[in-house]
Amino acid sequence: MPASTPPASPPSFSTLTLRWYRLNRGGLRATAIGIISLLAFLLVWHLLTTYRVVFFVRFTNVPSPLAVYASFTKAIHDPKFLLHVLLSCRRIFFGFSLAAIVAVPLGLIMGRFKVVHEIIFPVAEVLRPIPAIAWVPMAIMLWPTNEQSIVYITFLGSFFPILVNTLHGMSLVDPVLVRAAQCLGARERSIFRDVYFPASLPHIFTGLTVGMGVAWVSLIAAEMISGQYGIGYFTWEAYSLVQYADIALGMIAIGVLGLGSSMLIRGAGQLVMPWRLK
Amino acid sequence: MSEVVVKAPQGHIEVKNFSLSYDSIEGPVEAVTDTQIHVKPGEFVSIVGPSGCGKSTLLNAVAGFLKPTTGIVTVDGEKVNGPSAERGMVFQQYSLFPWKTVRENVEFGLKMRGMPRSQRERAARTLLGLAGLEAFEKHYPEKLSGGMKQRVGIVRALATGPKVLLLDEPFGALDAQTRVIMQQILTNMWQRLKISVLFVTHDIDEAIFLSDRVYCMTARPGSIKAEIPIPLERPRQQSMMMSSEFLGLRRGLMSLIREESIKAMGGELNDMGMQGLNIELHGHSLADVI
Ligand SMILES: Nc1ncnc2c1ncn2[C@@H]1O[C@H](COP(=O)(O)OP(=O)(O)OP(=O)(O)O)[C@@H](O)[C@H]1O
Ligand SMILES: [Mg+2]
């Protein structure tokens, strides 16, 4: 409980370095091992492809890491490749944002008002198990443009994970916190805003992270089936055009974009939930 | 201290002909029956009783979370119809908002009342200072010890200037040393603010040390078995707990509670098939043995 007394003199640079090292030893170790294991992965990939290993799985046509790197350096100067990436990102942005804008408030309201839950939940439960890709033909019929139907598929993919997790968060709100707020004079609106909403935020962000993952899955599938642009279409097209290195490049680009977008969400989560920082 | 307005004494709690039953599959469960209690303005009153006798039920009804099945709860003559900032409450479980800092927690009630930001910041700082918590105003509750959390809980409940403060075993989860300090802090705040307090505990020493009057409840369905005035002078010191007066009160309360605890446990022991042990459950014989 006592406030720590300030040290007599500022610690020297070397003590600070040592302390920093001690505090971050675990993290440094994890980073080092991570780098080594990535390099090992690349090496194995390199060996399997240069020696064209065939052992149940055939590596005969699989591009080597160097070939993929070469096609990468070419692609980043190719406006068409950048357009593919950009369009995919735009679809994710619209589809995912729409899903979040609809699913989070819907989940909050369903969690708070039983009637809304009773009305909406059965419909949601019936639609939820249908994979977004199964919606492709229907989406093409529903929406006038191809672009709209792809965004719709992306929307559907992320909608249910976000809704379900928001509902879950609402169901776990500690009733004693609601009571505490009521005893302090909070009315329905502020109980919603100051208790239910922040209490559900961790689960909402779980939903957003999962939803983002499913959004990419749905987007790539939709682009492969019905797209003319987009990184999913690029990957599929590379196969048709026998550009094997581009297949791997497309896959890696999808992986990197997916990773980047979930990191964005994690960062946003840390911004809006500072109390969860360790 | 000048910031905290000391109101004219008020906060007269009255509970009349009170009973409360919970609905369950097997029919209504009577938790509290035929109970009358009151707390005079500025008085510190405790309720003790065996586990499950309905102490929390009674307190929650005064807070307005539960409706009496029969009878009425009033504060200053007004019927209690639901929770309100007039009746502050401290819960046994930690109930600080994890997403608010210590100061934001304390400010919450003032914010609900529409107090402007700068004003409520100042008020919260003053109150936290009174409880020795000013150094922690920017901390999130997760980082505080149990004792500090409950201290913040008390400060938060007092910040809105309620007429009465209701506490449901607020120190139950704390270790013995921390409890003693918390009792001192609570007494200090109560004496400064001249507020009525209804305090639920099953710690007899705590009840005697803090209270002007102690109600002892019977086993479920709970009702008032005895009302014991505590004539110990104030301010009270820890050393008083060794005085013969204190020990006399303690002995009296202890035997009242013990009878009820055995009654409360008797049912369970019988349910567990322990009647074969030939323990006399309803007389005083077992009470003397334990
Ligand atoms: N929601 C409920 N439904 C049915 N029975 C309940 C409910 N809440 C409490 N009870 C029963 O009512 C009785 C009184 O409960 P209460 O919580 O008021 O007791 P208590 O004196 O506060 O106990 P403790 O000392 O354990 O906190 C208990 O026997 C309990 O089992
Ligand atoms: Mg209780």
Coordinates of C-alpha atoms and ligand atoms in Angstrom, one line a residue:
Chain A
M1 CA 0.0 0.0 0.0
P2 CA 2.8 2.5 0.7
A3 CA 3.7 4.7 -2.3
S4 CA 7.2 3.7 -3.5
T5 CA 9.8 6.1 -2.4
P6 CA 11.8 7.7 -5.3
P7 CA 15.3 6.2 -5.5
A8 CA 18.2 8.3 -4.3
S9 CA 19.9 8.6 -7.7
P10 CA 18.7 7.6 -11.2
P11 CA 19.8 4.1 -12.1
S12 CA 22.7 3.8 -14.5
F13 CA 22.2 2.9 -18.1
S14 CA 23.7 -0.6 -17.6
T15 CA 21.3 -1.4 -14.7
L16 CA 18.4 -0.2 -16.8
T17 CA 19.4 -2.4 -19.7
L18 CA 19.8 -5.4 -17.4
R19 CA 16.4 -4.7 -15.8
W20 CA 14.8 -4.4 -19.2
Y21 CA 16.3 -7.6 -20.3
R22 CA 15.1 -9.4 -17.1
L23 CA 11.5 -8.1 -17.6
N24 CA 11.4 -9.0 -21.3
R25 CA 13.4 -12.3 -21.2
G26 CA 10.3 -14.3 -22.0
G27 CA 9.3 -12.2 -24.9
L28 CA 12.8 -12.1 -26.4
R29 CA 13.0 -15.9 -26.2
A30 CA 9.7 -16.3 -27.9
T31 CA 10.7 -13.9 -30.7
A32 CA 14.0 -15.7 -31.2
I33 CA 12.4 -19.1 -31.4
G34 CA 9.7 -17.7 -33.7
I35 CA 12.3 -16.4 -36.2
I36 CA 14.2 -19.7 -36.1
S37 CA 11.1 -21.7 -36.7
L38 CA 10.0 -19.5 -39.6
L39 CA 13.5 -19.9 -41.2
A40 CA 13.3 -23.6 -40.7
F41 CA 9.9 -23.6 -42.5
L42 CA 11.4 -21.7 -45.4
L43 CA 14.4 -24.1 -45.6
V44 CA 12.2 -27.2 -45.6
W45 CA 10.0 -25.6 -48.3
H46 CA 13.1 -24.8 -50.3
L47 CA 14.5 -28.3 -50.0
L48 CA 11.2 -30.0 -50.9
T49 CA 10.8 -27.9 -54.0
T50 CA 14.4 -27.8 -55.3
Y51 CA 14.6 -31.6 -55.0
R52 CA 11.0 -32.0 -56.3
V53 CA 10.2 -34.5 -53.7
V54 CA 7.4 -36.9 -54.4
F55 CA 6.3 -38.8 -51.3
F56 CA 2.5 -39.3 -51.4
V57 CA 2.4 -35.4 -51.8
R58 CA 3.9 -34.2 -55.1
F59 CA 6.1 -31.2 -54.9
T60 CA 6.9 -31.4 -58.6
N61 CA 5.1 -28.2 -59.6
V62 CA 5.2 -26.4 -56.3
P63 CA 7.1 -23.1 -56.7
S64 CA 10.2 -22.6 -54.6
P65 CA 10.5 -19.8 -52.1
L66 CA 12.9 -18.0 -54.4
A67 CA 10.5 -18.2 -57.3
V68 CA 7.7 -16.8 -55.2
Y69 CA 10.0 -14.0 -54.0
A70 CA 10.8 -13.2 -57.7
S71 CA 7.1 -13.0 -58.5
F72 CA 6.5 -10.9 -55.5
T73 CA 9.1 -8.3 -56.5
K74 CA 7.4 -8.2 -59.9
A75 CA 3.9 -8.0 -58.5
I76 CA 4.5 -5.0 -56.2
H77 CA 5.3 -2.9 -59.3
D78 CA 2.3 -4.3 -61.1
P79 CA -0.8 -2.0 -60.7
K80 CA -3.1 -4.8 -61.5
F81 CA -1.9 -6.9 -58.6
L82 CA -2.2 -3.9 -56.3
L83 CA -5.7 -3.4 -57.6
H84 CA -6.6 -7.1 -56.7
V85 CA -5.3 -6.5 -53.2
L86 CA -7.1 -3.1 -52.9
L87 CA -10.4 -4.5 -54.0
S88 CA -10.3 -7.4 -51.6
C89 CA -9.5 -5.0 -48.8
R90 CA -12.4 -2.8 -49.8
R91 CA -14.8 -5.7 -49.8
I92 CA -13.6 -6.8 -46.4
F93 CA -13.9 -3.3 -45.1
F94 CA -17.5 -2.8 -46.3
G95 CA -18.7 -6.4 -45.5
F96 CA -17.1 -6.6 -42.1
S97 CA -18.0 -3.0 -41.0
L98 CA -21.6 -3.5 -42.0
A99 CA -21.7 -6.8 -40.1
A100 CA -20.2 -5.1 -37.0
I101 CA -22.5 -2.1 -37.3
V102 CA -25.6 -4.4 -37.4
A103 CA -24.6 -7.4 -35.3
V104 CA -23.1 -5.6 -32.2
P105 CA -26.2 -3.4 -31.5
L106 CA -28.5 -6.2 -32.4
G107 CA -26.7 -8.5 -29.9
L108 CA -26.8 -5.9 -27.2
I109 CA -30.5 -5.3 -27.7
M110 CA -31.3 -9.0 -27.9
G111 CA -29.3 -9.5 -24.7
R112 CA -31.2 -6.8 -22.9
F113 CA -34.7 -7.2 -24.1
K114 CA -36.1 -10.7 -23.9
V115 CA -38.9 -10.1 -26.5
V116 CA -36.4 -9.1 -29.2
H117 CA -34.3 -12.2 -28.3
E118 CA -37.4 -14.4 -28.6
I119 CA -38.3 -13.0 -32.0
I120 CA -34.9 -12.9 -33.6
F121 CA -33.0 -15.8 -32.1
P122 CA -35.0 -18.7 -33.9
V123 CA -34.4 -17.1 -37.3
A124 CA -30.7 -16.5 -36.5
E125 CA -30.3 -20.1 -35.4
V126 CA -31.8 -21.4 -38.7
L127 CA -29.6 -19.2 -40.9
R128 CA -26.4 -19.5 -38.9
P129 CA -25.3 -23.0 -39.9
I130 CA -25.5 -22.1 -43.6
P131 CA -21.9 -21.4 -44.7
A132 CA -21.5 -18.1 -46.4
I133 CA -20.3 -19.8 -49.6
A134 CA -23.6 -21.7 -49.9
W135 CA -25.2 -18.2 -50.3
V136 CA -23.2 -17.5 -53.5
P137 CA -26.0 -18.5 -56.0
M138 CA -28.6 -16.8 -53.9
A139 CA -26.5 -13.7 -53.5
I140 CA -26.0 -13.4 -57.2
M141 CA -29.8 -13.5 -57.7
L142 CA -30.4 -11.1 -54.8
W143 CA -28.0 -8.3 -55.7
P144 CA -27.8 -6.4 -59.0
T145 CA -24.0 -6.3 -59.2
N146 CA -21.3 -8.8 -58.6
E147 CA -19.5 -6.5 -56.3
Q148 CA -22.6 -6.2 -54.0
S149 CA -23.1 -9.9 -53.8
I150 CA -19.4 -10.5 -52.8
V151 CA -19.7 -7.8 -50.1
Y152 CA -22.9 -9.5 -49.0
I153 CA -21.2 -12.9 -48.7
T154 CA -18.4 -11.3 -46.7
F155 CA -21.0 -9.6 -44.5
L156 CA -22.8 -12.9 -43.8
G157 CA -19.6 -14.6 -43.0
S158 CA -18.7 -12.2 -40.2
F159 CA -22.2 -11.4 -39.0
F160 CA -23.0 -14.5 -37.0
P161 CA -19.7 -14.9 -35.1
I162 CA -20.1 -11.2 -34.0
L163 CA -23.7 -11.6 -33.0
V164 CA -23.2 -14.9 -31.1
N165 CA -20.3 -13.5 -29.2
T166 CA -22.0 -10.3 -28.3
L167 CA -25.0 -12.3 -27.0
H168 CA -22.7 -14.4 -25.0
G169 CA -21.0 -11.4 -23.5
M170 CA -24.4 -9.9 -22.6
S171 CA -25.4 -13.1 -20.9
L172 CA -22.3 -13.1 -18.7
V173 CA -22.7 -9.5 -17.3
D174 CA -22.4 -9.7 -13.5
P175 CA -25.8 -8.8 -12.0
V176 CA -24.1 -7.3 -9.0
L177 CA -22.6 -4.6 -11.2
V178 CA -26.1 -3.8 -12.5
R179 CA -27.3 -3.6 -9.0
A180 CA -24.4 -1.4 -8.0
A181 CA -25.2 1.0 -10.8
Q182 CA -28.9 1.1 -9.9
C183 CA -28.0 2.0 -6.3
L184 CA -25.9 4.9 -7.6
G185 CA -28.9 6.3 -9.5
A186 CA -28.3 4.9 -12.9
R187 CA -31.4 4.6 -15.2
E188 CA -31.9 2.1 -18.0
R189 CA -29.9 4.1 -20.5
S190 CA -26.8 4.5 -18.5
I191 CA -27.0 1.0 -17.2
F192 CA -26.9 -0.1 -20.8
R193 CA -24.1 2.3 -21.8
D194 CA -22.0 2.1 -18.6
V195 CA -22.5 -1.5 -17.5
Y196 CA -23.8 -3.9 -20.2
F197 CA -21.8 -2.4 -23.0
P198 CA -18.4 -2.2 -21.4
A199 CA -18.9 -5.5 -19.7
S200 CA -19.6 -7.2 -23.0
L201 CA -16.7 -5.5 -24.9
P202 CA -14.2 -8.3 -24.4
H203 CA -16.6 -10.8 -25.9
I204 CA -17.6 -8.4 -28.7
F205 CA -13.9 -8.2 -29.6
T206 CA -13.6 -12.0 -29.6
G207 CA -16.6 -11.9 -32.0
L208 CA -14.9 -9.3 -34.2
T209 CA -11.7 -11.3 -34.3
V210 CA -13.4 -14.5 -35.2
G211 CA -15.8 -12.6 -37.6
M212 CA -12.8 -11.1 -39.4
G213 CA -11.3 -14.5 -40.0
V214 CA -14.6 -15.9 -41.4
A215 CA -15.0 -12.7 -43.5
W216 CA -11.7 -13.5 -45.3
V217 CA -12.7 -17.2 -45.7
S218 CA -16.0 -16.2 -47.3
L219 CA -14.5 -13.4 -49.4
I220 CA -11.8 -15.6 -50.9
A221 CA -14.3 -18.3 -51.7
A222 CA -16.7 -15.8 -53.2
E223 CA -14.0 -14.2 -55.3
M224 CA -12.8 -17.6 -56.6
I225 CA -16.3 -18.5 -57.7
S226 CA -17.7 -15.3 -59.0
G227 CA -15.1 -12.6 -59.0
Q228 CA -13.3 -10.7 -61.7
Y229 CA -10.9 -9.0 -59.3
G230 CA -9.6 -9.6 -55.8
I231 CA -6.8 -11.6 -54.3
G232 CA -8.9 -14.8 -54.3
Y233 CA -9.6 -14.4 -58.0
F234 CA -5.9 -13.6 -58.6
T235 CA -4.9 -16.9 -56.9
W236 CA -7.5 -18.9 -58.9
E237 CA -6.5 -17.2 -62.2
A238 CA -2.9 -18.0 -61.5
Y239 CA -3.8 -21.7 -61.5
S240 CA -5.7 -21.4 -64.7
L241 CA -2.8 -19.6 -66.3
V242 CA -0.3 -22.0 -65.0
Q243 CA 1.5 -19.3 -63.1
Y244 CA 2.5 -21.5 -60.2
A245 CA 4.6 -19.0 -58.3
D246 CA 1.6 -16.6 -58.3
I247 CA -0.6 -19.2 -56.6
A248 CA 1.8 -19.2 -53.6
L249 CA 2.1 -15.5 -53.8
G250 CA -1.7 -15.1 -53.7
M251 CA -1.9 -17.5 -50.7
I252 CA 0.8 -15.7 -48.8
A253 CA -0.9 -12.3 -49.6
I254 CA -4.2 -13.6 -48.2
G255 CA -2.4 -14.9 -45.1
V256 CA -0.6 -11.6 -44.5
L257 CA -3.8 -9.5 -45.1
G258 CA -5.7 -11.8 -42.7
L259 CA -3.0 -11.4 -40.1
G260 CA -2.8 -7.7 -40.5
S261 CA -6.6 -7.2 -40.2
S262 CA -6.8 -9.3 -37.0
M263 CA -3.9 -7.3 -35.6
L264 CA -5.8 -4.1 -36.4
I265 CA -8.8 -5.5 -34.4
R266 CA -6.6 -6.5 -31.5
G267 CA -5.0 -3.0 -31.5
A268 CA -8.5 -1.4 -31.5
G269 CA -9.5 -3.7 -28.7
Q270 CA -6.6 -2.5 -26.6
L271 CA -7.4 1.1 -27.3
V272 CA -11.1 0.8 -26.2
M273 CA -10.4 -1.5 -23.3
P274 CA -7.4 0.0 -21.5
W275 CA -8.4 -1.8 -18.3
R276 CA -7.6 -5.1 -19.8
L277 CA -3.9 -4.2 -20.4
K278 CA -1.6 -6.3 -18.3
Chain B
M1 CA -13.5 17.9 4.1
S2 CA -15.2 21.2 3.4
E3 CA -16.3 19.7 0.0
V4 CA -18.4 17.0 1.6
V5 CA -21.7 18.4 2.6
V6 CA -22.8 17.1 6.0
K7 CA -26.6 16.9 5.8
A8 CA -29.1 17.3 8.6
P9 CA -29.6 13.8 10.1
Q10 CA -32.2 11.8 8.2
G11 CA -32.5 8.3 6.9
H12 CA -35.1 6.7 9.2
I13 CA -35.5 3.1 8.0
E14 CA -38.6 1.2 9.1
V15 CA -39.5 -2.3 8.2
K16 CA -42.9 -3.4 9.3
N17 CA -44.7 -6.7 9.3
F18 CA -42.2 -7.8 6.7
S19 CA -42.1 -11.2 5.1
L20 CA -40.6 -12.4 1.9
S21 CA -41.0 -15.7 0.0
Y22 CA -39.1 -16.8 -3.1
D23 CA -40.9 -18.8 -5.7
S24 CA -39.5 -22.2 -6.5
I25 CA -40.6 -25.5 -8.1
E26 CA -41.6 -26.9 -4.7
G27 CA -43.7 -23.9 -4.0
P28 CA -42.9 -20.7 -2.2
V29 CA -39.8 -20.7 0.1
E30 CA -40.3 -18.4 3.0
A31 CA -37.0 -16.7 3.6
V32 CA -38.0 -14.0 6.1
T33 CA -41.1 -13.9 8.2
D34 CA -42.9 -11.5 10.5
T35 CA -40.0 -9.1 10.9
Q36 CA -40.0 -5.6 12.3
I37 CA -36.8 -3.5 12.4
H38 CA -35.9 0.1 12.4
V39 CA -32.9 2.3 12.1
K40 CA -33.0 5.8 13.6
P41 CA -31.4 8.7 11.8
G42 CA -27.6 8.5 12.2
E43 CA -27.8 5.1 13.9
F44 CA -25.5 2.2 13.2
V45 CA -27.4 -1.0 13.3
S46 CA -26.2 -4.5 12.6
I47 CA -28.0 -7.7 11.7
V48 CA -26.4 -11.0 12.7
G49 CA -27.8 -14.5 12.2
P50 CA -26.9 -17.9 11.0
S51 CA -26.1 -18.6 7.4
G52 CA -29.1 -18.7 5.1
C53 CA -31.4 -17.0 7.6
G54 CA -32.4 -14.2 5.2
K55 CA -30.1 -11.4 6.1
S56 CA -29.3 -10.6 2.5
T57 CA -33.0 -10.9 1.6
L58 CA -33.9 -8.4 4.2
L59 CA -31.2 -6.0 3.2
N60 CA -32.0 -6.3 -0.5
A61 CA -35.6 -5.5 0.2
V62 CA -34.5 -2.3 2.0
A63 CA -32.3 -1.5 -1.0
G64 CA -35.4 -2.0 -3.2
F65 CA -34.1 -5.0 -5.2
L66 CA -36.8 -7.3 -3.8
K67 CA -40.5 -6.6 -3.1
P68 CA -41.8 -7.7 0.3
T69 CA -44.4 -10.4 0.1
T70 CA -46.2 -8.8 3.0
G71 CA -45.5 -5.7 5.0
I72 CA -43.7 -2.5 4.0
V73 CA -40.3 -0.9 3.9
T74 CA -40.1 2.9 4.3
V75 CA -37.3 5.4 4.5
D76 CA -38.3 8.7 6.1
G77 CA -41.9 7.7 5.7
E78 CA -41.6 7.1 2.0
K79 CA -42.3 3.6 0.7
V80 CA -39.3 1.9 -1.0
N81 CA -40.3 1.1 -4.5
G82 CA -37.0 0.2 -6.2
P83 CA -33.3 0.9 -6.0
S84 CA -32.3 4.6 -5.7
A85 CA -29.2 6.7 -5.0
E86 CA -30.8 7.6 -1.6
R87 CA -29.8 4.2 -0.4
G88 CA -26.2 3.4 -1.0
M89 CA -25.1 -0.2 -1.0
V90 CA -21.9 -2.1 -0.5
F91 CA -21.9 -5.7 -1.6
Q92 CA -20.2 -8.8 -0.3
Q93 CA -18.8 -9.5 -3.8
Y94 CA -16.4 -6.9 -5.2
S95 CA -18.7 -4.7 -7.3
L96 CA -16.4 -2.0 -8.7
F97 CA -16.8 -1.4 -12.4
P98 CA -13.6 -3.0 -13.9
W99 CA -13.6 -0.6 -16.8
K100 CA -13.6 2.5 -14.7
T101 CA -10.6 3.8 -12.7
V102 CA -10.9 4.2 -9.0
R103 CA -11.8 7.8 -9.4
E104 CA -14.3 7.2 -12.2
N105 CA -16.0 4.6 -10.0
V106 CA -16.4 7.1 -7.3
E107 CA -17.6 9.7 -9.7
F108 CA -20.2 7.5 -11.2
G109 CA -23.1 8.3 -8.9
L110 CA -22.3 12.0 -9.2
K111 CA -22.3 11.7 -12.9
M112 CA -25.7 10.1 -12.8
R113 CA -26.9 13.1 -10.8
G114 CA -25.7 15.4 -13.6
M115 CA -22.9 17.0 -11.7
P116 CA -20.4 18.7 -14.1
R117 CA -17.1 17.0 -14.7
S118 CA -14.7 19.3 -12.9
Q119 CA -16.9 19.5 -9.9
R120 CA -17.3 15.8 -9.5
E121 CA -13.6 15.2 -10.1
R122 CA -12.9 17.4 -7.1
A123 CA -15.5 15.8 -5.0
A124 CA -14.2 12.3 -5.8
R125 CA -10.6 13.4 -5.0
T126 CA -11.7 14.7 -1.6
L127 CA -13.6 11.6 -0.7
L128 CA -10.7 9.3 -1.9
G129 CA -8.4 11.4 0.3
L130 CA -10.6 10.8 3.3
A131 CA -10.2 7.0 2.7
G132 CA -6.5 7.3 2.1
L133 CA -6.9 6.3 -1.5
E134 CA -5.8 9.4 -3.4
A135 CA -2.6 7.7 -4.7
F136 CA -4.8 5.1 -6.4
E137 CA -7.3 7.3 -8.2
K138 CA -6.0 6.4 -11.7
H139 CA -5.7 2.6 -11.0
Y140 CA -8.1 0.1 -12.4
P141 CA -9.8 -2.0 -9.7
E142 CA -8.2 -5.2 -10.9
K143 CA -4.8 -4.0 -9.5
L144 CA -6.2 -3.2 -6.0
S145 CA -6.1 -5.5 -3.0
G146 CA -9.4 -6.8 -1.6
G147 CA -9.4 -4.3 1.2
M148 CA -8.8 -1.4 -1.1
K149 CA -11.6 -2.6 -3.4
Q150 CA -14.1 -2.6 -0.6
R151 CA -12.9 0.8 0.6
V152 CA -13.4 2.2 -2.8
G153 CA -16.9 0.5 -2.8
I154 CA -17.8 2.3 0.4
V155 CA -16.5 5.7 -0.9
R156 CA -18.4 5.2 -4.1
A157 CA -21.6 4.4 -2.2
L158 CA -21.1 7.5 0.0
A159 CA -20.2 9.9 -2.8
T160 CA -23.8 10.7 -3.7
G161 CA -24.7 11.6 -0.2
P162 CA -27.2 8.9 0.4
K163 CA -29.5 9.0 3.4
V164 CA -28.7 5.4 4.4
L165 CA -25.8 3.1 3.8
L166 CA -26.5 -0.7 3.4
L167 CA -23.7 -3.1 3.7
D168 CA -24.0 -6.9 3.1
E169 CA -21.0 -8.6 4.7
P170 CA -18.7 -6.2 3.1
F171 CA -15.6 -7.5 4.9
G172 CA -16.4 -11.2 4.6
A173 CA -13.7 -11.9 2.1
L174 CA -10.9 -10.0 3.9
D175 CA -8.3 -11.3 6.3
A176 CA -8.6 -10.5 10.0
Q177 CA -6.1 -7.6 10.1
T178 CA -7.6 -5.9 7.1
R179 CA -11.0 -6.3 8.6
V180 CA -10.0 -4.5 11.7
I181 CA -8.6 -1.6 9.7
M182 CA -11.7 -1.5 7.5
Q183 CA -13.9 -1.4 10.6
Q184 CA -12.0 1.7 11.8
I185 CA -12.3 3.4 8.4
L186 CA -16.0 2.7 8.2
T187 CA -16.6 4.0 11.8
N188 CA -14.7 7.2 11.0
M189 CA -16.6 7.8 7.8
W190 CA -19.9 7.1 9.5
Q191 CA -19.2 9.5 12.3
R192 CA -18.2 12.3 10.0
L193 CA -21.1 11.9 7.7
K194 CA -23.8 11.2 10.3
I195 CA -25.5 8.7 8.1
S196 CA -27.8 5.8 9.1
V197 CA -26.1 2.4 8.5
L198 CA -27.7 -1.1 8.3
F199 CA -24.9 -3.6 8.4
V200 CA -25.2 -7.3 7.8
T201 CA -22.5 -9.6 9.1
H202 CA -22.1 -13.0 10.8
D203 CA -19.1 -11.8 12.7
I204 CA -20.3 -11.1 16.3
D205 CA -17.2 -9.1 17.3
E206 CA -17.6 -6.9 14.3
A207 CA -21.3 -6.3 15.0
I208 CA -20.6 -5.3 18.6
F209 CA -17.6 -3.2 17.8
L210 CA -19.4 -1.2 15.1
S211 CA -23.0 -0.9 16.2
D212 CA -25.3 1.1 18.4
R213 CA -27.8 -1.8 18.2
V214 CA -27.7 -5.4 17.0
Y215 CA -30.6 -7.5 15.7
C216 CA -30.2 -11.2 16.0
M217 CA -32.1 -13.3 13.5
T218 CA -33.5 -16.8 13.9
A219 CA -32.8 -19.6 11.5
R220 CA -34.8 -19.7 8.3
P221 CA -37.5 -18.5 7.9
G222 CA -35.7 -15.6 9.5
S223 CA -37.3 -13.3 12.0
I224 CA -35.9 -11.1 14.8
K225 CA -35.0 -13.3 17.8
A226 CA -33.5 -10.5 19.9
E227 CA -32.6 -6.8 19.8
I228 CA -29.5 -5.9 21.7
P229 CA -28.4 -2.4 22.5
I230 CA -24.6 -1.8 22.5
P231 CA -24.0 0.8 25.2
L232 CA -20.2 0.9 24.7
E233 CA -19.0 4.5 24.5
R234 CA -17.6 6.1 21.4
P235 CA -15.1 6.5 19.9
R236 CA -14.3 2.9 20.3
Q237 CA -10.8 1.5 20.5
Q238 CA -9.6 -1.9 19.5
S239 CA -8.6 -2.4 23.2
M240 CA -12.3 -2.3 24.2
M241 CA -12.7 -5.8 22.8
M242 CA -11.0 -7.1 25.9
S243 CA -13.3 -5.2 28.3
S244 CA -15.7 -7.2 30.5
E245 CA -18.6 -5.2 29.1
F246 CA -17.7 -6.2 25.5
L247 CA -17.1 -9.8 26.5
G248 CA -20.4 -9.9 28.3
L249 CA -22.2 -8.7 25.2
R250 CA -20.3 -11.1 23.1
R251 CA -21.2 -14.1 25.3
G252 CA -24.9 -13.2 25.2
L253 CA -25.0 -12.8 21.4
M254 CA -22.9 -15.9 20.9
S255 CA -25.3 -18.2 22.7
L256 CA -28.2 -16.7 20.8
I257 CA -26.5 -17.3 17.5
R258 CA -25.3 -20.7 18.4
E259 CA -28.8 -21.9 19.2
E260 CA -30.0 -20.7 15.8
S261 CA -27.0 -22.1 13.9
I262 CA -27.7 -25.5 15.4
K263 CA -31.3 -25.2 14.4
A264 CA -30.3 -24.2 10.9
M265 CA -27.8 -27.1 10.7
G266 CA -30.1 -29.5 12.4
G267 CA -32.2 -29.9 9.3
E268 CA -29.2 -30.5 7.1
L269 CA -27.7 -33.0 9.6
N270 CA -31.0 -34.9 9.5
D271 CA -31.1 -34.7 5.8
M272 CA -27.7 -36.2 5.7
G273 CA -29.0 -39.2 7.7
M274 CA -27.0 -38.2 10.8
Q275 CA -29.9 -38.5 13.2
G276 CA -28.6 -42.0 13.9
L277 CA -25.7 -40.4 15.7
N278 CA -28.1 -39.7 18.6
I279 CA -27.2 -36.1 18.7
E280 CA -29.8 -34.0 20.6
L281 CA -30.3 -31.3 18.0
H282 CA -32.9 -29.0 19.5
G283 CA -31.9 -28.8 23.2
H284 CA -29.0 -27.0 24.6
S285 CA -27.0 -30.1 25.2
L286 CA -25.2 -30.0 21.8
A287 CA -24.7 -26.3 22.1
D288 CA -22.6 -27.0 25.2
V289 CA -20.7 -29.7 23.5
I290 CA -19.7 -27.6 20.4
Ligands
LIG1 N1 -33.7 -16.6 -5.5 C1 -34.0 -17.5 -4.5 N2 -34.8 -18.5 -4.7 C2 -35.1 -19.4 -3.7 N3 -34.6 -19.3 -2.5 C3 -33.7 -18.4 -2.2 C4 -33.3 -17.4 -3.2 N4 -32.4 -16.5 -2.7 C5 -32.3 -17.0 -1.4 N5 -33.0 -18.1 -1.1 C6 -33.1 -18.8 0.1 O1 -33.6 -17.9 1.1 C7 -32.8 -18.0 2.3 C8 -32.3 -16.7 2.7 O2 -31.2 -16.3 1.8 P1 -30.3 -15.1 2.1 O3 -29.3 -15.0 1.0 O4 -31.1 -13.9 2.4 O5 -29.5 -15.6 3.4 P2 -28.3 -14.9 4.2 O6 -28.8 -14.8 5.6 O7 -27.9 -13.7 3.6 O8 -27.3 -16.1 4.1 P3 -25.6 -15.9 4.1 O9 -25.2 -15.7 5.5 O10 -25.2 -17.3 3.6 O11 -25.3 -14.8 3.2 C9 -31.7 -19.1 2.0 O12 -32.1 -20.3 2.7 C10 -31.7 -19.2 0.6 O13 -31.5 -20.6 0.2
MG2 MG -26.1 -13.1 2.5

